[in-house]
One Martini backbone bead per residue (centre of mass of N, CA, C, O) as a GRO file, in nm:
protein
  460
    1MET     BB    1  -1.759   2.641   5.818
    2ASN     BB    2  -1.615   2.354   5.855
    3ARG     BB    3  -1.640   2.020   5.894
    4ASN     BB    4  -1.509   1.999   6.173
    5GLU     BB    5  -1.681   2.221   6.307
    6GLU     BB    6  -1.953   2.090   6.255
    7TYR     BB    7  -1.896   1.838   6.426
    8GLN     BB    8  -1.837   1.969   6.693
    9ALA     BB    9  -2.116   2.098   6.716
   10LEU     BB   10  -2.277   1.837   6.702
   11LEU     BB   11  -2.146   1.691   6.944
   12SER     BB   12  -2.233   1.897   7.155
   13GLU     BB   13  -2.540   1.844   7.119
   14LEU     BB   14  -2.516   1.527   7.189
   15GLU     BB   15  -2.448   1.537   7.496
   16ALA     BB   16  -2.760   1.588   7.524
   17VAL     BB   17  -2.931   1.332   7.614
   18PRO     BB   18  -3.218   1.204   7.604
   19ASP     BB   19  -3.448   1.075   7.773
   20GLY     BB   20  -3.429   0.715   7.721
   21LEU     BB   21  -3.123   0.714   7.561
   22ARG     BB   22  -2.886   0.637   7.752
   23ASP     BB   23  -2.878   0.331   7.716
   24THR     BB   24  -2.809   0.334   7.417
   25GLU     BB   25  -2.543   0.486   7.443
   26GLN     BB   26  -2.404   0.288   7.640
   27ARG     BB   27  -2.405   0.045   7.450
   28ALA     BB   28  -2.228   0.176   7.235
   29LEU     BB   29  -1.982   0.233   7.423
   30THR     BB   30  -1.933  -0.060   7.508
   31ARG     BB   31  -1.878  -0.164   7.224
   32ARG     BB   32  -1.634   0.016   7.170
   33MET     BB   33  -1.452  -0.097   7.397
   34ALA     BB   34  -1.447  -0.391   7.271
   35LEU     BB   35  -1.280  -0.269   7.006
   36GLN     BB   36  -0.987  -0.179   7.109
   37LYS     BB   37  -0.817  -0.434   7.009
   38ARG     BB   38  -0.838  -0.321   6.759
   39ARG     BB   39  -0.760  -0.143   6.513
   40ARG     BB   40  -0.718   0.184   6.500
   41LEU     BB   41  -0.857   0.455   6.345
   42VAL     BB   42  -0.749   0.728   6.150
   43LEU     BB   43  -0.976   0.987   6.193
   44THR     BB   44  -1.205   1.196   6.158
   45PRO     BB   45  -1.470   1.341   6.319
   46LEU     BB   46  -1.669   1.157   6.179
   47LEU     BB   47  -1.546   0.896   6.350
   48GLY     BB   48  -1.568   1.016   6.635
   49ALA     BB   49  -1.894   0.943   6.614
   50ALA     BB   50  -1.921   0.622   6.596
   51ALA     BB   51  -2.037   0.554   6.883
   52CYS     BB   52  -2.326   0.681   6.778
   53PHE     BB   53  -2.433   0.502   6.537
   54THR     BB   54  -2.610   0.293   6.680
   55ALA     BB   55  -2.803   0.540   6.787
   56PHE     BB   56  -2.887   0.707   6.538
   57VAL     BB   57  -3.167   0.604   6.445
   58LEU     BB   58  -3.311   0.663   6.709
   59LEU     BB   59  -3.242   0.962   6.735
   60VAL     BB   60  -3.357   1.065   6.457
   61ASN     BB   61  -3.658   0.960   6.539
   62LEU     BB   62  -3.686   1.059   6.865
   63SER     BB   63  -3.509   1.328   6.837
   64ILE     BB   64  -3.549   1.656   6.784
   65PRO     BB   65  -3.265   1.778   6.837
   66PHE     BB   66  -3.109   1.580   6.657
   67ALA     BB   67  -3.257   1.635   6.392
   68SER     BB   68  -3.184   1.935   6.390
   69ALA     BB   69  -2.877   1.899   6.379
   70CYS     BB   70  -2.876   1.737   6.109
   71GLY     BB   71  -3.004   1.962   5.938
   72ARG     BB   72  -2.721   2.133   5.956
   73VAL     BB   73  -2.597   1.838   5.849
   74PRO     BB   74  -2.711   1.686   5.582
   75TRP     BB   75  -2.496   1.447   5.503
   76LEU     BB   76  -2.529   1.282   5.764
   77ARG     BB   77  -2.807   1.180   5.697
   78GLU     BB   78  -2.723   1.057   5.419
   79LEU     BB   79  -2.538   0.841   5.532
   80ALA     BB   80  -2.759   0.672   5.662
   81LYS     BB   81  -2.919   0.624   5.399
   82ALA     BB   82  -2.692   0.490   5.222
   83VAL     BB   83  -2.669   0.224   5.438
   84ALA     BB   84  -2.958   0.117   5.523
   85PHE     BB   85  -2.998  -0.109   5.291
   86SER     BB   86  -2.726  -0.233   5.431
   87PRO     BB   87  -2.618  -0.445   5.668
   88SER     BB   88  -2.315  -0.449   5.600
   89LEU     BB   89  -2.259  -0.136   5.592
   90SER     BB   90  -2.377  -0.072   5.867
   91ALA     BB   91  -2.174  -0.248   6.024
   92ALA     BB   92  -1.922  -0.101   5.926
   93VAL     BB   93  -1.991   0.173   6.053
   94GLU     BB   94  -2.031   0.078   6.349
   95ASN     BB   95  -1.711  -0.038   6.323
   96GLU     BB   96  -1.530   0.184   6.177
   97TYR     BB   97  -1.537   0.087   5.857
   98VAL     BB   98  -1.375   0.368   5.735
   99GLN     BB   99  -1.255   0.574   5.461
  100PRO     BB  100  -1.154   0.877   5.436
  101ILE     BB  101  -1.132   1.153   5.198
  102GLY     BB  102  -1.229   1.462   5.132
  103GLU     BB  103  -1.230   1.533   4.815
  104THR     BB  104  -1.218   1.841   4.620
  105LYS     BB  105  -1.364   1.946   4.298
  106THR     BB  106  -1.351   2.213   4.040
  107GLU     BB  107  -1.542   2.228   3.725
  108GLY     BB  108  -1.738   2.422   3.538
  109GLY     BB  109  -1.929   2.467   3.808
  110ILE     BB  110  -1.846   2.181   3.926
  111THR     BB  111  -1.879   1.988   4.231
  112VAL     BB  112  -1.670   1.730   4.375
  113THR     BB  113  -1.705   1.483   4.645
  114VAL     BB  114  -1.507   1.251   4.801
  115GLU     BB  115  -1.582   1.132   5.106
  116TYR     BB  116  -1.586   0.800   5.104
  117VAL     BB  117  -1.485   0.459   5.187
  118ILE     BB  118  -1.578   0.108   5.136
  119VAL     BB  119  -1.326  -0.144   5.177
  120ASP     BB  120  -1.186  -0.441   5.032
  121ARG     BB  121  -1.070  -0.705   4.853
  122LYS     BB  122  -1.370  -0.712   4.658
  123GLN     BB  123  -1.486  -0.418   4.747
  124LEU     BB  124  -1.621  -0.094   4.627
  125ASN     BB  125  -1.727   0.206   4.806
  126ILE     BB  126  -1.845   0.513   4.677
  127PHE     BB  127  -1.882   0.841   4.820
  128TYR     BB  128  -2.071   1.120   4.682
  129THR     BB  129  -2.080   1.465   4.572
  130ALA     BB  130  -2.279   1.715   4.383
  131GLN     BB  131  -2.231   2.048   4.249
  132PHE     BB  132  -2.477   2.253   4.074
  133ALA     BB  133  -2.657   2.421   3.874
  134ASP     BB  134  -2.951   2.523   3.828
  135GLY     BB  135  -3.130   2.340   3.561
  136LEU     BB  136  -2.956   2.094   3.539
  137GLU     BB  137  -2.939   1.788   3.348
  138LEU     BB  138  -2.757   1.519   3.487
  139SER     BB  139  -2.493   1.301   3.424
  140VAL     BB  140  -2.274   1.021   3.510
  141ASP     BB  141  -1.948   0.906   3.438
  142TYR     BB  142  -1.738   0.617   3.473
  143ASP     BB  143  -1.377   0.571   3.543
  144TYR     BB  144  -1.160   0.323   3.678
  145GLY     BB  145  -0.866   0.325   3.540
  146LEU     BB  146  -0.835   0.036   3.410
  147ASP     BB  147  -0.738  -0.229   3.278
  148LYS     BB  148  -0.942  -0.446   3.102
  149GLY     BB  149  -0.763  -0.708   3.210
  150TYR     BB  150  -0.795  -0.712   3.525
  151GLY     BB  151  -1.111  -0.787   3.553
  152SER     BB  152  -1.398  -0.859   3.668
  153MET     BB  153  -1.683  -0.634   3.678
  154ALA     BB  154  -1.925  -0.473   3.886
  155PHE     BB  155  -2.191  -0.232   3.845
  156SER     BB  156  -2.332   0.015   4.073
  157GLY     BB  157  -2.523   0.298   4.017
  158GLY     BB  158  -2.665   0.567   3.948
  159THR     BB  159  -2.652   0.831   3.688
  160GLN     BB  160  -2.832   1.007   3.844
  161VAL     BB  161  -2.813   1.348   3.956
  162THR     BB  162  -2.828   1.513   4.270
  163CYS     BB  163  -2.798   1.793   4.418
  164GLY     BB  164  -2.618   1.708   4.718
  165GLU     BB  165  -2.632   1.405   4.695
  166LEU     BB  166  -2.561   1.104   4.827
  167LYS     BB  167  -2.360   0.880   4.646
  168GLN     BB  168  -2.313   0.549   4.488
  169ILE     BB  169  -2.039   0.325   4.424
  170GLU     BB  170  -2.021  -0.016   4.302
  171LEU     BB  171  -1.745  -0.254   4.312
  172GLU     BB  172  -1.682  -0.572   4.172
  173PHE     BB  173  -1.433  -0.817   4.233
  174VAL     BB  174  -1.380  -1.126   4.087
  175GLU     BB  175  -1.081  -1.220   3.990
  176LYS     BB  176  -0.968  -0.976   4.148
  177ASP     BB  177  -0.838  -0.740   4.339
  178VAL     BB  178  -0.824  -0.466   4.493
  179PRO     BB  179  -0.656  -0.204   4.448
  180SER     BB  180  -0.447   0.048   4.583
  181GLU     BB  181  -0.544   0.212   4.325
  182MET     BB  182  -0.745   0.483   4.159
  183ASN     BB  183  -0.910   0.603   3.876
  184LEU     BB  184  -1.150   0.876   3.870
  185CYS     BB  185  -1.415   0.983   3.636
  186PHE     BB  186  -1.614   1.263   3.605
  187ARG     BB  187  -1.883   1.281   3.357
  188PHE     BB  188  -2.056   1.554   3.229
  189TYR     BB  189  -2.395   1.571   3.096
  190ASP     BB  190  -2.665   1.662   2.882
  191ARG     BB  191  -2.909   1.448   2.811
  192LYS     BB  192  -3.129   1.617   2.678
  193ALA     BB  193  -2.949   1.746   2.459
  194TYR     BB  194  -2.833   1.477   2.340
  195MET     BB  195  -3.116   1.311   2.288
  196GLY     BB  196  -3.350   1.490   2.278
  197ALA     BB  197  -3.660   1.358   2.232
  198ASP     BB  198  -3.527   1.071   2.368
  199TRP     BB  199  -3.411   1.122   2.666
  200ASN     BB  200  -3.667   0.946   2.826
  201ALA     BB  201  -3.645   0.685   2.698
  202PHE     BB  202  -3.630   0.358   2.768
  203SER     BB  203  -3.429   0.285   2.505
  204ALA     BB  204  -3.227   0.507   2.556
  205GLU     BB  205  -2.898   0.505   2.425
  206LEU     BB  206  -2.577   0.540   2.406
  207PRO     BB  207  -2.367   0.554   2.168
  208GLU     BB  208  -2.077   0.371   2.124
  209ASP     BB  209  -1.948   0.581   1.883
  210GLN     BB  210  -2.056   0.825   2.084
  211ASP     BB  211  -1.989   1.104   2.251
  212PRO     BB  212  -2.062   1.335   2.446
  213ASP     BB  213  -2.078   1.666   2.542
  214TYR     BB  214  -1.892   1.758   2.782
  215LEU     BB  215  -1.894   1.982   3.035
  216THR     BB  216  -1.714   1.793   3.229
  217GLU     BB  217  -1.401   1.678   3.387
  218ILE     BB  218  -1.338   1.485   3.699
  219PRO     BB  219  -1.054   1.387   3.848
  220PHE     BB  220  -0.938   1.100   4.044
  221HIS     BB  221  -0.710   0.987   4.307
  222LEU     BB  222  -0.712   0.676   4.468
  223GLU     BB  223  -0.621   0.561   4.799
  224PHE     BB  224  -0.577   0.256   4.979
  225ASP     BB  225  -0.581   0.110   5.265
  226PRO     BB  226  -0.426  -0.191   5.336
  227TYR     BB  227  -0.604  -0.275   5.569
  228TYR     BB  228  -0.863  -0.304   5.394
  229THR     BB  229  -0.760  -0.468   5.129
  230ALA     BB  230  -0.695  -0.731   5.327
  231GLN     BB  231  -0.981  -0.796   5.387
  232GLY     BB  232  -1.035  -1.139   5.434
  233LYS     BB  233  -1.172  -1.481   5.389
  234ILE     BB  234  -1.134  -1.835   5.358
  235ILE     BB  235  -1.387  -2.099   5.366
  236PRO     BB  236  -1.371  -2.418   5.371
  237VAL     BB  237  -1.587  -2.700   5.260
  238ASP     BB  238  -1.648  -2.941   5.060
  239THR     BB  239  -1.972  -2.998   5.000
  240ALA     BB  240  -2.204  -3.230   4.927
  241PHE     BB  241  -2.514  -3.195   4.731
  242THR     BB  242  -2.880  -3.208   4.685
  243LEU     BB  243  -3.105  -3.101   4.408
  244ASP     BB  244  -3.335  -3.252   4.258
  245SER     BB  245  -3.107  -3.481   4.168
  246GLN     BB  246  -2.886  -3.265   4.182
  247ARG     BB  247  -2.531  -3.215   4.184
  248PHE     BB  248  -2.309  -3.067   4.437
  249ILE     BB  249  -2.047  -2.822   4.537
  250LEU     BB  250  -1.938  -2.665   4.824
  251THR     BB  251  -1.636  -2.514   4.833
  252GLU     BB  252  -1.678  -2.199   4.939
  253VAL     BB  253  -1.623  -1.912   5.157
  254GLU     BB  254  -1.639  -1.557   5.131
  255LEU     BB  255  -1.518  -1.319   5.376
  256TYR     BB  256  -1.640  -0.985   5.412
  257PRO     BB  257  -1.731  -0.678   5.529
  258THR     BB  258  -1.944  -0.621   5.270
  259HIS     BB  259  -1.955  -0.943   5.213
  260LEU     BB  260  -2.072  -1.267   5.078
  261ARG     BB  261  -1.943  -1.577   4.932
  262VAL     BB  262  -2.081  -1.847   4.735
  263ASN     BB  263  -1.926  -2.148   4.622
  264MET     BB  264  -2.015  -2.349   4.326
  265LYS     BB  265  -2.061  -2.684   4.181
  266ALA     BB  266  -2.132  -2.901   3.920
  267GLU     BB  267  -2.215  -3.186   3.795
  268ALA     BB  268  -2.174  -3.314   3.475
  269ASP     BB  269  -2.444  -3.527   3.487
  270ASN     BB  270  -2.654  -3.332   3.483
  271THR     BB  271  -2.995  -3.258   3.356
  272ALA     BB  272  -2.964  -2.968   3.491
  273SER     BB  273  -2.954  -2.623   3.511
  274LEU     BB  274  -2.855  -2.383   3.725
  275THR     BB  275  -3.023  -2.046   3.753
  276GLY     BB  276  -3.114  -2.041   4.071
  277LEU     BB  277  -3.125  -1.897   4.413
  278ASP     BB  278  -3.262  -1.938   4.738
  279LEU     BB  279  -3.080  -1.787   5.015
  280TYR     BB  280  -2.933  -1.840   5.351
  281LEU     BB  281  -2.805  -1.739   5.660
  282GLU     BB  282  -2.729  -1.896   5.989
  283ASN     BB  283  -2.697  -1.878   6.320
  284GLU     BB  284  -2.713  -1.985   6.655
  285TYR     BB  285  -2.921  -1.720   6.705
  286GLY     BB  286  -3.109  -1.679   6.431
  287GLU     BB  287  -2.950  -1.511   6.235
  288ARG     BB  288  -2.990  -1.344   5.930
  289PHE     BB  289  -2.839  -1.377   5.589
  290GLU     BB  290  -2.896  -1.215   5.297
  291ARG     BB  291  -2.957  -1.047   5.034
  292PRO     BB  292  -2.842  -0.805   4.869
  293GLY     BB  293  -2.897  -0.508   4.674
  294GLY     BB  294  -2.708  -0.604   4.465
  295LEU     BB  295  -2.524  -0.833   4.383
  296THR     BB  296  -2.615  -1.202   4.365
  297ALA     BB  297  -2.478  -1.322   4.088
  298VAL     BB  298  -2.229  -1.544   3.922
  299GLY     BB  299  -2.232  -1.752   3.684
  300SER     BB  300  -2.188  -2.117   3.653
  301PRO     BB  301  -2.195  -2.436   3.781
  302GLU     BB  302  -2.100  -2.568   3.493
  303SER     BB  303  -1.852  -2.429   3.505
  304GLU     BB  304  -1.524  -2.420   3.581
  305GLU     BB  305  -1.566  -2.184   3.802
  306GLY     BB  306  -1.853  -2.148   3.859
  307ALA     BB  307  -2.056  -2.019   4.123
  308THR     BB  308  -2.173  -1.701   4.266
  309PHE     BB  309  -2.307  -1.598   4.585
  310TRP     BB  310  -2.467  -1.334   4.744
  311LEU     BB  311  -2.430  -1.200   5.081
  312ASP     BB  312  -2.447  -1.104   5.374
  313SER     BB  313  -2.243  -1.018   5.626
  314THR     BB  314  -2.052  -1.181   5.916
  315PHE     BB  315  -1.794  -1.026   6.013
  316PHE     BB  316  -1.937  -0.863   6.280
  317ASN     BB  317  -2.020  -1.122   6.398
  318HIS     BB  318  -2.042  -1.343   6.698
  319GLY     BB  319  -2.075  -1.593   6.558
  320GLN     BB  320  -1.949  -1.944   6.513
  321HIS     BB  321  -2.203  -2.048   6.341
  322LEU     BB  322  -2.289  -2.175   6.008
  323THR     BB  323  -2.583  -2.193   5.787
  324LEU     BB  324  -2.702  -2.308   5.483
  325TYR     BB  325  -3.006  -2.208   5.307
  326ILE     BB  326  -3.236  -2.367   5.077
  327THR     BB  327  -3.560  -2.278   4.914
  328GLN     BB  328  -3.471  -2.237   4.598
  329ALA     BB  329  -3.473  -2.377   4.261
  330ARG     BB  330  -3.356  -2.308   3.929
  331TRP     BB  331  -3.428  -2.437   3.594
  332LYS     BB  332  -3.262  -2.594   3.298
  333ASP     BB  333  -3.335  -2.816   3.094
  334LYS     BB  334  -3.137  -2.968   2.855
  335ASP     BB  335  -3.422  -3.071   2.691
  336ALA     BB  336  -3.563  -2.810   2.652
  337PRO     BB  337  -3.791  -2.656   2.479
  338ARG     BB  338  -3.906  -2.421   2.303
  339VAL     BB  339  -4.108  -2.156   2.277
  340ARG     BB  340  -4.425  -2.141   2.113
  341LEU     BB  341  -4.558  -1.876   1.910
  342ASP     BB  342  -4.892  -1.778   1.823
  343LEU     BB  343  -4.981  -1.462   1.738
  344MET     BB  344  -5.265  -1.491   1.606
  345GLU     BB  345  -5.380  -1.708   1.836
  346ASN     BB  346  -5.266  -1.678   2.126
  347THR     BB  347  -5.038  -1.909   2.160
  348ALA     BB  348  -4.862  -2.163   2.372
  349GLU     BB  349  -4.563  -2.361   2.401
  350ASN     BB  350  -4.362  -2.463   2.658
  351LEU     BB  351  -4.402  -2.332   2.919
  352PRO     BB  352  -4.317  -2.231   3.202
  353GLN     BB  353  -4.340  -2.242   3.514
  354GLY     BB  354  -4.575  -1.997   3.607
  355VAL     BB  355  -4.664  -1.931   3.299
  356ARG     BB  356  -4.840  -1.687   3.096
  357PHE     BB  357  -5.007  -1.616   2.795
  358LEU     BB  358  -5.175  -1.331   2.716
  359LYS     BB  359  -5.043  -1.154   2.458
  360ALA     BB  360  -5.067  -1.025   2.115
  361GLU     BB  361  -4.946  -0.724   1.949
  362ARG     BB  362  -4.970  -0.486   1.723
  363LEU     BB  363  -4.762  -0.264   1.586
  364TYR     BB  364  -4.640  -0.002   1.451
  365GLY     BB  365  -4.554  -0.153   1.132
  366GLY     BB  366  -4.614  -0.490   1.223
  367SER     BB  367  -4.511  -0.566   1.473
  368TRP     BB  368  -4.452  -0.693   1.809
  369GLU     BB  369  -4.625  -0.756   2.131
  370VAL     BB  370  -4.561  -0.919   2.447
  371THR     BB  371  -4.741  -1.101   2.718
  372PHE     BB  372  -4.657  -1.206   3.050
  373LEU     BB  373  -4.734  -1.424   3.330
  374LYS     BB  374  -4.597  -1.433   3.670
  375SER     BB  375  -4.538  -1.649   3.941
  376THR     BB  376  -4.389  -1.584   4.246
  377ARG     BB  377  -4.465  -1.841   4.407
  378GLU     BB  378  -4.320  -2.043   4.203
  379ILE     BB  379  -4.050  -1.853   4.068
  380GLY     BB  380  -4.041  -1.579   4.146
  381ASP     BB  381  -3.861  -1.268   4.075
  382LEU     BB  382  -3.820  -1.278   3.736
  383GLY     BB  383  -3.621  -1.126   3.521
  384ASN     BB  384  -3.617  -1.189   3.194
  385LEU     BB  385  -3.726  -1.481   3.134
  386MET     BB  386  -3.817  -1.447   2.814
  387ALA     BB  387  -3.604  -1.215   2.681
  388CYS     BB  388  -3.293  -1.271   2.714
  389HIS     BB  389  -3.238  -1.454   2.427
  390GLY     BB  390  -3.456  -1.379   2.258
  391PHE     BB  391  -3.544  -1.473   1.911
  392TRP     BB  392  -3.716  -1.687   1.666
  393ASP     BB  393  -3.776  -1.813   1.371
  394GLU     BB  394  -3.863  -2.074   1.158
  395THR     BB  395  -3.557  -2.051   1.015
  396GLY     BB  396  -3.349  -1.945   1.268
  397ASN     BB  397  -3.359  -1.656   1.310
  398HIS     BB  398  -3.215  -1.400   1.501
  399TYR     BB  399  -3.340  -1.189   1.776
  400ASP     BB  400  -3.335  -0.910   1.957
  401VAL     BB  401  -3.393  -0.794   2.293
  402LEU     BB  402  -3.377  -0.450   2.402
  403GLN     BB  403  -3.655  -0.465   2.573
  404SER     BB  404  -3.811  -0.458   2.903
  405SER     BB  405  -4.097  -0.509   3.124
  406ALA     BB  406  -4.232  -0.467   3.462
  407ASN     BB  407  -4.544  -0.553   3.637
  408TYR     BB  408  -4.811  -0.518   3.890
  409GLY     BB  409  -4.970  -0.572   3.611
  410TYR     BB  410  -5.257  -0.559   3.368
  411SER     BB  411  -5.415  -0.563   3.056
  412ASP     BB  412  -5.707  -0.649   2.949
  413PRO     BB  413  -5.773  -0.779   2.632
  414GLU     BB  414  -6.095  -0.718   2.640
  415THR     BB  415  -6.143  -0.448   2.842
  416GLY     BB  416  -5.870  -0.279   2.944
  417LYS     BB  417  -5.839  -0.344   3.229
  418TRP     BB  418  -5.676  -0.297   3.522
  419ILE     BB  419  -5.478  -0.561   3.672
  420GLU     BB  420  -5.426  -0.699   4.009
  421GLU     BB  421  -5.224  -0.967   4.120
  422GLU     BB  422  -5.130  -1.157   4.359
  423GLY     BB  423  -4.817  -1.274   4.262
  424VAL     BB  424  -4.816  -1.098   3.983
  425ILE     BB  425  -4.617  -1.062   3.683
  426SER     BB  426  -4.539  -0.865   3.411
  427GLU     BB  427  -4.405  -0.932   3.078
  428ILE     BB  428  -4.276  -0.689   2.839
  429PHE     BB  429  -4.215  -0.715   2.474
  430PRO     BB  430  -4.068  -0.661   2.174
  431LEU     BB  431  -4.068  -0.771   1.818
  432ARG     BB  432  -3.842  -0.652   1.645
  433SER     BB  433  -3.851  -0.685   1.300
  434PHE     BB  434  -4.116  -0.869   1.320
  435TYR     BB  435  -4.371  -1.019   1.071
  436GLY     BB  436  -4.463  -1.271   1.165
  437THR     BB  437  -4.647  -1.554   1.347
  438VAL     BB  438  -4.385  -1.722   1.447
  439ALA     BB  439  -4.224  -1.780   1.764
  440TYR     BB  440  -3.912  -1.826   1.954
  441LEU     BB  441  -3.825  -1.917   2.291
  442GLU     BB  442  -3.561  -1.889   2.564
  443PRO     BB  443  -3.570  -1.940   2.867
  444THR     BB  444  -3.385  -1.929   3.159
  445SER     BB  445  -3.634  -2.095   3.272
  446ASN     BB  446  -3.869  -2.392   3.339
  447ARG     BB  447  -3.820  -2.437   3.658
  448ALA     BB  448  -3.911  -2.512   4.007
  449THR     BB  449  -3.786  -2.562   4.349
  450ASN     BB  450  -3.957  -2.602   4.654
  451PHE     BB  451  -3.846  -2.593   4.998
  452ASN     BB  452  -4.007  -2.646   5.282
  453THR     BB  453  -3.739  -2.783   5.363
  454PRO     BB  454  -3.455  -2.670   5.393
  455VAL     BB  455  -3.143  -2.685   5.271
  456ALA     BB  456  -2.868  -2.794   5.472
  457ILE     BB  457  -2.533  -2.629   5.515
  458PRO     BB  458  -2.254  -2.646   5.670
  459ILE     BB  459  -1.980  -2.420   5.735
  460LYS     BB  460  -1.887  -2.382   6.082
   0.00000   0.00000   0.00000
């Protein structure tokens, strides 16, 4: 049975809607009728079922027959899981904003299917499945097939592949728009065989000057419907505002079906650099649009280009008015001194707000490992706050920090007991190749401002 026949069979089973869910189905159908004025998408039977997507989550959780039917078409259930984390992508699917691909290739006993894409002017989401023989531990490498000068891009999507699981690749186009077509190459290799004894080590990275022995390479050429790649609009704002005596301009908002971008610049005479924001949008109905699960910010407000912050999209929302609310700002004072660590004495000077120096320990070979405790109530959940810029010795020599880890707990330096404090995260990293006793760090932020009454900026 091919995919079309599977869907027809599934849709036949769905015609018998369980009692108590008919109203849900009717609301979904009513919403679909309201969308008829938009351009209708020419889709496979996958999206012929899109009128039922609004009711899908309720059906799959409340209806035993529906769940059973989905069990016989496994990747339909995986489709719901793949977009459930993202309000923006879930809304896109509900509104039939999906381009099916359905292209399958097999090489060297491995089969890859690019199932569909969700794409607009600035973001590309590729959903695919891979089938391979049992017992192989594989990773996949992606090649977006574009000239490196095309523009800044951000990539997200795990490289570990599970046989038959629907996986996602997300590409953010920062400087230029999504192209009309793209070459995509799936490169499979056996990580365990390639890395040897270190294959699962936290710090194990593939050498830049050496490629693994690929088991196979499976190329795809994707072409995107211009209807989708043209979607998006710029909303001019040009509103000046102040955060903790520092001045900024919210220049514009970019609205796309898959996400929303807030662009802002800092005034040149500010005494502190803005290093992070907690923010959200709200419409006149009180609906919130917060940070997405992927990329959340890029750039610096102090740069010529300014900074961009990502939020969930309001593209499919019916609200007419939006307001941006800022609840926390994180800063790096321009005259902030470096943190001084005395590793022998376990003391620290000039620590950022909400940070404690827990301990320094000698590693095998004589170098050090340091542990800091960070209060999420004061400064938020900041990763690599202390390790990001590396460290310096007393003569000014710089050392890179190649790895760090964060935990919701820490080992007590006196008792060795594992302790978990609510609202406290530990940041741990080694000072590799450093055998001195005094080190200097430059945290990404040194203080935060929490706004009990959020700073409100009207958008439209």
